[in-house]
XYZ file of C-alpha atoms in Angstrom:
411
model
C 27.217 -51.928 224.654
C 26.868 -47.873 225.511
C 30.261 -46.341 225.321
C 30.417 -43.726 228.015
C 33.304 -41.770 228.393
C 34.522 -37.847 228.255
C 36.720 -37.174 226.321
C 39.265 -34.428 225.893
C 38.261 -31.901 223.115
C 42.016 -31.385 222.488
C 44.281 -34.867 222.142
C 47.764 -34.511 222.454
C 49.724 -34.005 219.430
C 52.256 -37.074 218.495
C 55.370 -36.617 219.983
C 56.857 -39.676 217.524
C 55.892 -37.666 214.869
C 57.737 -34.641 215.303
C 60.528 -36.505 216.536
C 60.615 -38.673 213.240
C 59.930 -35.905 211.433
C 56.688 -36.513 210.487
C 55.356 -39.990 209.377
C 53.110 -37.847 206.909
C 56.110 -36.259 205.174
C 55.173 -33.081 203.198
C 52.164 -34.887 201.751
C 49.880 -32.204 202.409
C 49.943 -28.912 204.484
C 47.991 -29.428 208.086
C 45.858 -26.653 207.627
C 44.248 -28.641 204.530
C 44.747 -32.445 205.127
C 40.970 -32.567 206.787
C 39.125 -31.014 203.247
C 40.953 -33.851 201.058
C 39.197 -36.964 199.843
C 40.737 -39.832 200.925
C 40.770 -43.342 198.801
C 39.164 -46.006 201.021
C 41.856 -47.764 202.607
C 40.277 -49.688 205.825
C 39.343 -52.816 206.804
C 37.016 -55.021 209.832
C 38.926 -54.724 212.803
C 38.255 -58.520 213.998
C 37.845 -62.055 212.458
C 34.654 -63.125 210.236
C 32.312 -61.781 208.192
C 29.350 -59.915 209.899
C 29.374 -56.490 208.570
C 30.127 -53.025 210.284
C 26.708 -52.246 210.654
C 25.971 -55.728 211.881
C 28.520 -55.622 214.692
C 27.890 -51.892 215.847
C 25.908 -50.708 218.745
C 26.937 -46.847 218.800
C 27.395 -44.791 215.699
C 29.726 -41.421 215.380
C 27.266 -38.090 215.907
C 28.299 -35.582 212.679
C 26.906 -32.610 215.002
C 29.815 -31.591 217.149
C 32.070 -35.370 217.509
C 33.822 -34.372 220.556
C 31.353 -35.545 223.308
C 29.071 -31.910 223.047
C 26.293 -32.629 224.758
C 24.000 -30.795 222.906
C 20.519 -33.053 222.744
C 21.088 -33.352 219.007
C 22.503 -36.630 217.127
C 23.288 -36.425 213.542
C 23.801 -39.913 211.800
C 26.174 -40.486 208.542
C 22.959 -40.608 206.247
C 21.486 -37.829 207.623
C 18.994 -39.020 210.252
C 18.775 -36.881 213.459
C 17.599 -37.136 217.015
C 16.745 -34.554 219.222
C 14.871 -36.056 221.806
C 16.112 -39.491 223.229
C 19.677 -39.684 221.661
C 20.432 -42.576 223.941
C 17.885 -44.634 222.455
C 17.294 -44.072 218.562
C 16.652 -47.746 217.041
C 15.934 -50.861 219.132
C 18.962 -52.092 220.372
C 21.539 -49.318 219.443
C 22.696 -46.102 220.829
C 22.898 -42.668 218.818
C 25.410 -41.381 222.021
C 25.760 -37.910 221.824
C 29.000 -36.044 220.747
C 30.065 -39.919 220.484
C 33.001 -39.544 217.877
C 33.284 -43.135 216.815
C 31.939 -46.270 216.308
C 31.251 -48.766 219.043
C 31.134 -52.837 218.241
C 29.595 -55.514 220.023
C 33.268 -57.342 220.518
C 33.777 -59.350 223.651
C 36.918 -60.561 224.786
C 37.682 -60.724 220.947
C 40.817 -60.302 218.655
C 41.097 -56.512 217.316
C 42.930 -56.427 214.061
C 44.373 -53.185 212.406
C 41.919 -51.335 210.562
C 44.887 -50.649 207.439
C 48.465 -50.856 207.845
C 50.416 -48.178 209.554
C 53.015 -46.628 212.601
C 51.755 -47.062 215.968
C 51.877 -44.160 217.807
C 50.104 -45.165 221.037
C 49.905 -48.610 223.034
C 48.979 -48.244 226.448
C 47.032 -46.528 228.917
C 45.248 -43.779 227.620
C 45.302 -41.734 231.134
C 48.129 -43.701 233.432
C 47.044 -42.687 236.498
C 42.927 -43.405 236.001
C 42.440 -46.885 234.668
C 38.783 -46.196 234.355
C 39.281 -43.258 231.625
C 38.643 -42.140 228.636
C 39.599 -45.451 225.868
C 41.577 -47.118 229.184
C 44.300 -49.367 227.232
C 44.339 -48.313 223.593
C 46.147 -48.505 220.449
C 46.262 -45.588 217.527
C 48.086 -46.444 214.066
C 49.167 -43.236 211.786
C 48.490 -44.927 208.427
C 50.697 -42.227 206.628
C 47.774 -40.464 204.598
C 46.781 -38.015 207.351
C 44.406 -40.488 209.035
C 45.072 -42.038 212.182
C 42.976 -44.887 213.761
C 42.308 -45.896 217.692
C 41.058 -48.736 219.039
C 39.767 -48.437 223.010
C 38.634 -50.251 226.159
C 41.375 -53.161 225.439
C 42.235 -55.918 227.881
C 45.640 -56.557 226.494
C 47.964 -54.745 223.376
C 50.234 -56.857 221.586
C 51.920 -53.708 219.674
C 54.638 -51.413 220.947
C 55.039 -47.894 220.825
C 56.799 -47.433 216.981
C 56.302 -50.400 215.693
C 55.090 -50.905 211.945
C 52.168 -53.042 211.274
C 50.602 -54.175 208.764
C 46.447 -54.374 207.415
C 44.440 -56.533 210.071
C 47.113 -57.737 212.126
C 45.816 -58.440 216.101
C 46.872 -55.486 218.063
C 45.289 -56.342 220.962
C 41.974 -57.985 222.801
C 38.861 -56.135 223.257
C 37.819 -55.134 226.774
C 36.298 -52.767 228.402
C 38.790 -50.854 230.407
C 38.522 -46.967 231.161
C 35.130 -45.203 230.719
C 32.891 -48.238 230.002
C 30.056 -50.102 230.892
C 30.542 -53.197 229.426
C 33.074 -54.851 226.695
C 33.383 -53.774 223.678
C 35.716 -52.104 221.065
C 35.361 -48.314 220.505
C 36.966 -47.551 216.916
C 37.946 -43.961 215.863
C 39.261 -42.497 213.080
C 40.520 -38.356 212.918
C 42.386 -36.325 210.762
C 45.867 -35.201 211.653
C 47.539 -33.232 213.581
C 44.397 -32.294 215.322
C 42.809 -35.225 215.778
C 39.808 -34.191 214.331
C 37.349 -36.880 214.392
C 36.064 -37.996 210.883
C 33.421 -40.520 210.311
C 34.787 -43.958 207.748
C 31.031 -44.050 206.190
C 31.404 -40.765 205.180
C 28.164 -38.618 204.420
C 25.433 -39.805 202.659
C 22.828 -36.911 203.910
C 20.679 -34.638 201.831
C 21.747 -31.584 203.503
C 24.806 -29.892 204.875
C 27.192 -32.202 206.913
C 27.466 -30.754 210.012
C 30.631 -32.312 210.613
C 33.085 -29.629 210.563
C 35.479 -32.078 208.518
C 34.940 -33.628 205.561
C 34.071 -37.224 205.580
C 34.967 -39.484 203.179
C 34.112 -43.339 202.763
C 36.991 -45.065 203.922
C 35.733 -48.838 203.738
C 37.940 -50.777 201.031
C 35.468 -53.206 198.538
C 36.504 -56.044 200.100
C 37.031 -55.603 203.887
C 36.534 -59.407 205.653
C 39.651 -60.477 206.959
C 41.530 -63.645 204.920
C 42.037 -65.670 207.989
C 40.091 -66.555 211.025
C 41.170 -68.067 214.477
C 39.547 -69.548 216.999
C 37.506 -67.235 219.552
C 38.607 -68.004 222.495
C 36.573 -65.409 224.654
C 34.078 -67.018 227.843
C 35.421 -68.376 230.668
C 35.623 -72.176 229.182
C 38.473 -73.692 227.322
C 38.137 -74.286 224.022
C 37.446 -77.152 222.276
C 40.722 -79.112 221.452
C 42.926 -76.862 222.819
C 46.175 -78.147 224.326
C 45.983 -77.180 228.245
C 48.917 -76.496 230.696
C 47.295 -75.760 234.092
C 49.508 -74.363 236.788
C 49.215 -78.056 238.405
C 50.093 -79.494 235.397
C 53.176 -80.756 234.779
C 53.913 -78.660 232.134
C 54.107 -75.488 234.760
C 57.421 -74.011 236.069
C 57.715 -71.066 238.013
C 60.856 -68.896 239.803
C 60.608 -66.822 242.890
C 57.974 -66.752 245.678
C 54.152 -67.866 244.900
C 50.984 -68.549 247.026
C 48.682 -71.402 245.811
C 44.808 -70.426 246.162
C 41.571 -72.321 245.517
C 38.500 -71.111 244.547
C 35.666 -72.211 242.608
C 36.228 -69.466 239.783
C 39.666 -71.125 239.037
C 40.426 -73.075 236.267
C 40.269 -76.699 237.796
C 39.796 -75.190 240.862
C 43.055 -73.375 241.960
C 45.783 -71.018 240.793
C 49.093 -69.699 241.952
C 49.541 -65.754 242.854
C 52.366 -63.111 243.858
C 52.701 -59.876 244.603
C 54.378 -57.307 241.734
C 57.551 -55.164 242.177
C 60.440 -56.280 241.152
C 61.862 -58.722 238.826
C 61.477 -61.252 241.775
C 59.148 -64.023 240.375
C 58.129 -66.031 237.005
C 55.772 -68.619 235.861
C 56.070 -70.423 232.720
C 53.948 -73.274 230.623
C 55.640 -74.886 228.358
C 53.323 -77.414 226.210
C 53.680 -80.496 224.350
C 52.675 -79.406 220.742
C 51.643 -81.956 218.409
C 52.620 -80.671 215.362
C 53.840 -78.031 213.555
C 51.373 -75.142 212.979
C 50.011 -71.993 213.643
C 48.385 -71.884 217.373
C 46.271 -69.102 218.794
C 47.381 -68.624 222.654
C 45.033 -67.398 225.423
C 45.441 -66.823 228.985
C 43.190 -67.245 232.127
C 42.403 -64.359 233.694
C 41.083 -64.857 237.006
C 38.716 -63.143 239.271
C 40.484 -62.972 242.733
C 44.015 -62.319 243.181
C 44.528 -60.427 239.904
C 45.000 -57.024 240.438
C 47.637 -55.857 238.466
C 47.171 -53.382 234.998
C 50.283 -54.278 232.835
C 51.151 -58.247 232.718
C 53.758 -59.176 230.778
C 53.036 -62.371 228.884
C 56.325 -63.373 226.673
C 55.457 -65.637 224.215
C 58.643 -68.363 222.901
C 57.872 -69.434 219.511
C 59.229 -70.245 216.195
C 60.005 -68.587 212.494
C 57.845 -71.358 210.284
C 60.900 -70.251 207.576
C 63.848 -70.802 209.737
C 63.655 -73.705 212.656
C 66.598 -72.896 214.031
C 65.317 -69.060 214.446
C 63.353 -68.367 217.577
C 61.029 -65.712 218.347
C 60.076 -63.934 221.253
C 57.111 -61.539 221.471
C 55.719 -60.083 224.718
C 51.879 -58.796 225.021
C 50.756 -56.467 227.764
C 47.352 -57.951 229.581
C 45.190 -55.695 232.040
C 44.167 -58.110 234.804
C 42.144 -55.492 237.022
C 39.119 -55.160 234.772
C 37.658 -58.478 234.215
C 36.052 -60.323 237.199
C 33.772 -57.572 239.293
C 35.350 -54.460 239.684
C 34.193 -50.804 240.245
C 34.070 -48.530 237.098
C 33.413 -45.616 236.686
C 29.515 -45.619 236.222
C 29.357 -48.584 239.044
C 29.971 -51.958 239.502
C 30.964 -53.902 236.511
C 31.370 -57.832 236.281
C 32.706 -59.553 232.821
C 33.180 -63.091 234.515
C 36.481 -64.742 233.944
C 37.850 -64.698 230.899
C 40.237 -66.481 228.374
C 42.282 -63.330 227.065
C 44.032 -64.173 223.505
C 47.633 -63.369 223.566
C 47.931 -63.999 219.509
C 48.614 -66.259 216.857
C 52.273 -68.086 216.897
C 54.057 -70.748 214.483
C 55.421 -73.227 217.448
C 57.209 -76.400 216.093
C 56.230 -79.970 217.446
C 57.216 -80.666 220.462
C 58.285 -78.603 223.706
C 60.587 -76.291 222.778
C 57.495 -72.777 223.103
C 56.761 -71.531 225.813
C 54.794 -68.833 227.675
C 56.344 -67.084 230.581
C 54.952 -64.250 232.859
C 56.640 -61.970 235.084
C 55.699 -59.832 238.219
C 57.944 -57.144 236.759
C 55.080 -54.810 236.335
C 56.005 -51.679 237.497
C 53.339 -51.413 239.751
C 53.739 -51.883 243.636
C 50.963 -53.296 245.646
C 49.116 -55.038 243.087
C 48.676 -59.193 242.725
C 49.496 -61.107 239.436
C 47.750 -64.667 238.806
C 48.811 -67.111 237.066
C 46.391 -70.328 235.610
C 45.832 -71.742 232.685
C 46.881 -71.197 229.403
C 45.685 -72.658 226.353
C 47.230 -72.992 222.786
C 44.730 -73.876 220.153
C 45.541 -75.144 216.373
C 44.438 -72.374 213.963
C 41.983 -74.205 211.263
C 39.912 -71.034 210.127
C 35.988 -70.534 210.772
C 35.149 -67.811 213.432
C 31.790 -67.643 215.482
C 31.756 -65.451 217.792
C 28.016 -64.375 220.141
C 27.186 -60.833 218.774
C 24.297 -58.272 220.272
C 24.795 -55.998 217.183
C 21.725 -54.534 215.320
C 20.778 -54.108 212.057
C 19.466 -50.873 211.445
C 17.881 -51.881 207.890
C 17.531 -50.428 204.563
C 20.859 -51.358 201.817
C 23.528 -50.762 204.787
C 23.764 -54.607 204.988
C 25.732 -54.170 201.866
C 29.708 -53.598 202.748
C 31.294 -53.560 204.799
């Protein structure tokens, strides 16, 4: 899916940075961190085993990465447009200026490319939903690199926290300047945030990147685990359901039942955000002990709102007695049909995956949401929600192309 956005030539330094001072230490001066090699240290950001090259539609232009529109594309081995950039192989998009790669990911799990400090997790611009990356994540891995990962529909990291390789930071989306969902990956150099391409440069002549670009994929770069996709607006297959007519459901405050045919099993309950004034929570009967990937229905009609919180009850597999409470952040106005910024846009409903969690047998998990938003004049839904037992194997529909030649190789 094109990735169409504009992009500021200068990003804003990191202000947890300097205030830490300095995740990168005294490693290496600024002025010379971009010119250094760089071991290969990265890994798939999402679940199974098609390749990179399999899974992207949009590659990173080494003549001027910072969205110059200049008619010329420059690819990592050295191929260049300069005529139709927009359409350079069947199926795939040399965008120019683009600055980094774009996967076919829908509705799917986006892992951490290598462990690291998050330094963003949120809206990219919070006053205009529909720009830039929209809700996005960026991880200072502590060797002068620092990764992003745009057009989210929900972020399960907080600002600070420290992560390790290929843990879900979020769902893929396509919030802010997009035309369809799909996860735009970046990777630049600090403090700068020079944009650097992970495949390096494998051209015959100069690199016209004005950064050096090193390999950055790791031998082996398939994540070790898989859970269940649960993108597409159908439940999945043995998942353990609690409907908001189910008698499972709970909820606090003031609600307004709907009905429409979109609705999982036809209806759903909705409120208005604000203040702390409303919650709805399902609370399942788990059948065993076990890992369980949790997803949320995200409806088309009364959800409006850009920052859901979805707190998530579950347990610490070492300690029973210990509980654990995690809250994820979903986006709500950009699935269904909404306006973007390039037109109309309709994703459908869609399960949104809130995570994996250890919950122990019985009823004692939960998932609550709140209308505590910070947002006035928006609408908050609340459905389904399905917890599914995580037994490994991950197929997931992908409109990738492979461009041919040994890049089928890893990663």
């Amino acid at each position: 899916m094109l990735c169409l956005f504009t992009i500021l030539m200068n990003l804003p330094w990191l202000v947890g940075m300097q205030r830490n001072g300095g995740w990168m230490g005294e490693k290496a001066s600024a002025a010379s961190l971009q010119y250094q090699y760089r071991m290969p240290f990265m890994h798939r950001p999402y679940y199974g085993y098609r390749t990179i090259m399999q899974r992207t539609v949009s590659f990173v232009d080494h003549d001027k990465p910072w969205y110059a529109n200049d008619g010329v594309f420059v690819r990592f081995d050295g191929v260049s447009w300069r005529t139709s950039v927009y359409d350079c192989i069947a199926r795939l998009s040399c965008y120019d200026g683009h600055n980094g790669y774009d996967m076919d990911m829908r509705f799917e799990p986006v892992l951490s490319a290598a462990g690291g400090r998050v330094i963003r997790a949120g809206w990219y611009n919070a006053v205009n939903h529909n720009s830039s990356f929209g809700l996005w994540v960026a991880i200072d891995h502590g060797n002068g690199i620092v990764t992003s990962y745009g057009h989210l529909s929900s972020v399960l990291v907080s600002d600070g926290d420290e992560i390790g390789t290929q843990w879900q930071i979020g769902t893929s989306g396509t919030t802010g300047a997009s035309t369809g969902p799909h996860l735009h990956m970046s990777s630049y150099y600090l403090p700068n945030w020079q944009a650097t391409d992970p495949f390096g440069w494998r051209g015959r002549v100069h690199n016209p990147n004005i950064v050096r670009d090193n390999y950055l994929w790791v031998d082996a770069p398939a994540s070790r685990t898989a859970v269940p996709y649960l993108g597409g607006s159908h439940a999945h297959s043995g998942a353990i359901l609690v409907d908001d007519s189910s008698s499972g459901w709970s909820s606090t405050g003031n609600w307004h039942r709907s009905a429409f045919w979109t609705d999982f099993r036809g209806s759903l309950h909705w409120t208005s955000t604000g203040g702390a004034s409303a919650t709805a929570t399902w609370r399942p009967v788990i059948p065993a002990d076990g890992y369980y990937e949790v997803g949320v229905y995200v409806d088309d009609t009364h959800a409006t709102s850009s920052w859901v919180p979805y707190t998530i009850h579950s347990a610490n597999p070492e300690n029973p007695l210990l509980p654990v409470r995690h809250t994820v952040r979903v986006d709500e106005s950009h699935i269904g049909v909404f306006g973007g910024p390039f037109g109309s846009v309709s994703t459908g409903t869609q399960w949104v995956s809130l995570g994996t969690y250890y919950f122990h047998r019985g009823t004692t998990g939960s998932v609550v949401l709140s209308n505590f938003t910070g947002e006035f004049g928006t609408q908050v839904a609340a459905d389904g929600v399905e917890f599914v037992p995580v037994r490994g194997g991950y197929t997931t529909p992908s409109g990738g192309a492979y461009i041919g030649g040994n890049l089928d190789a890893q990663p």
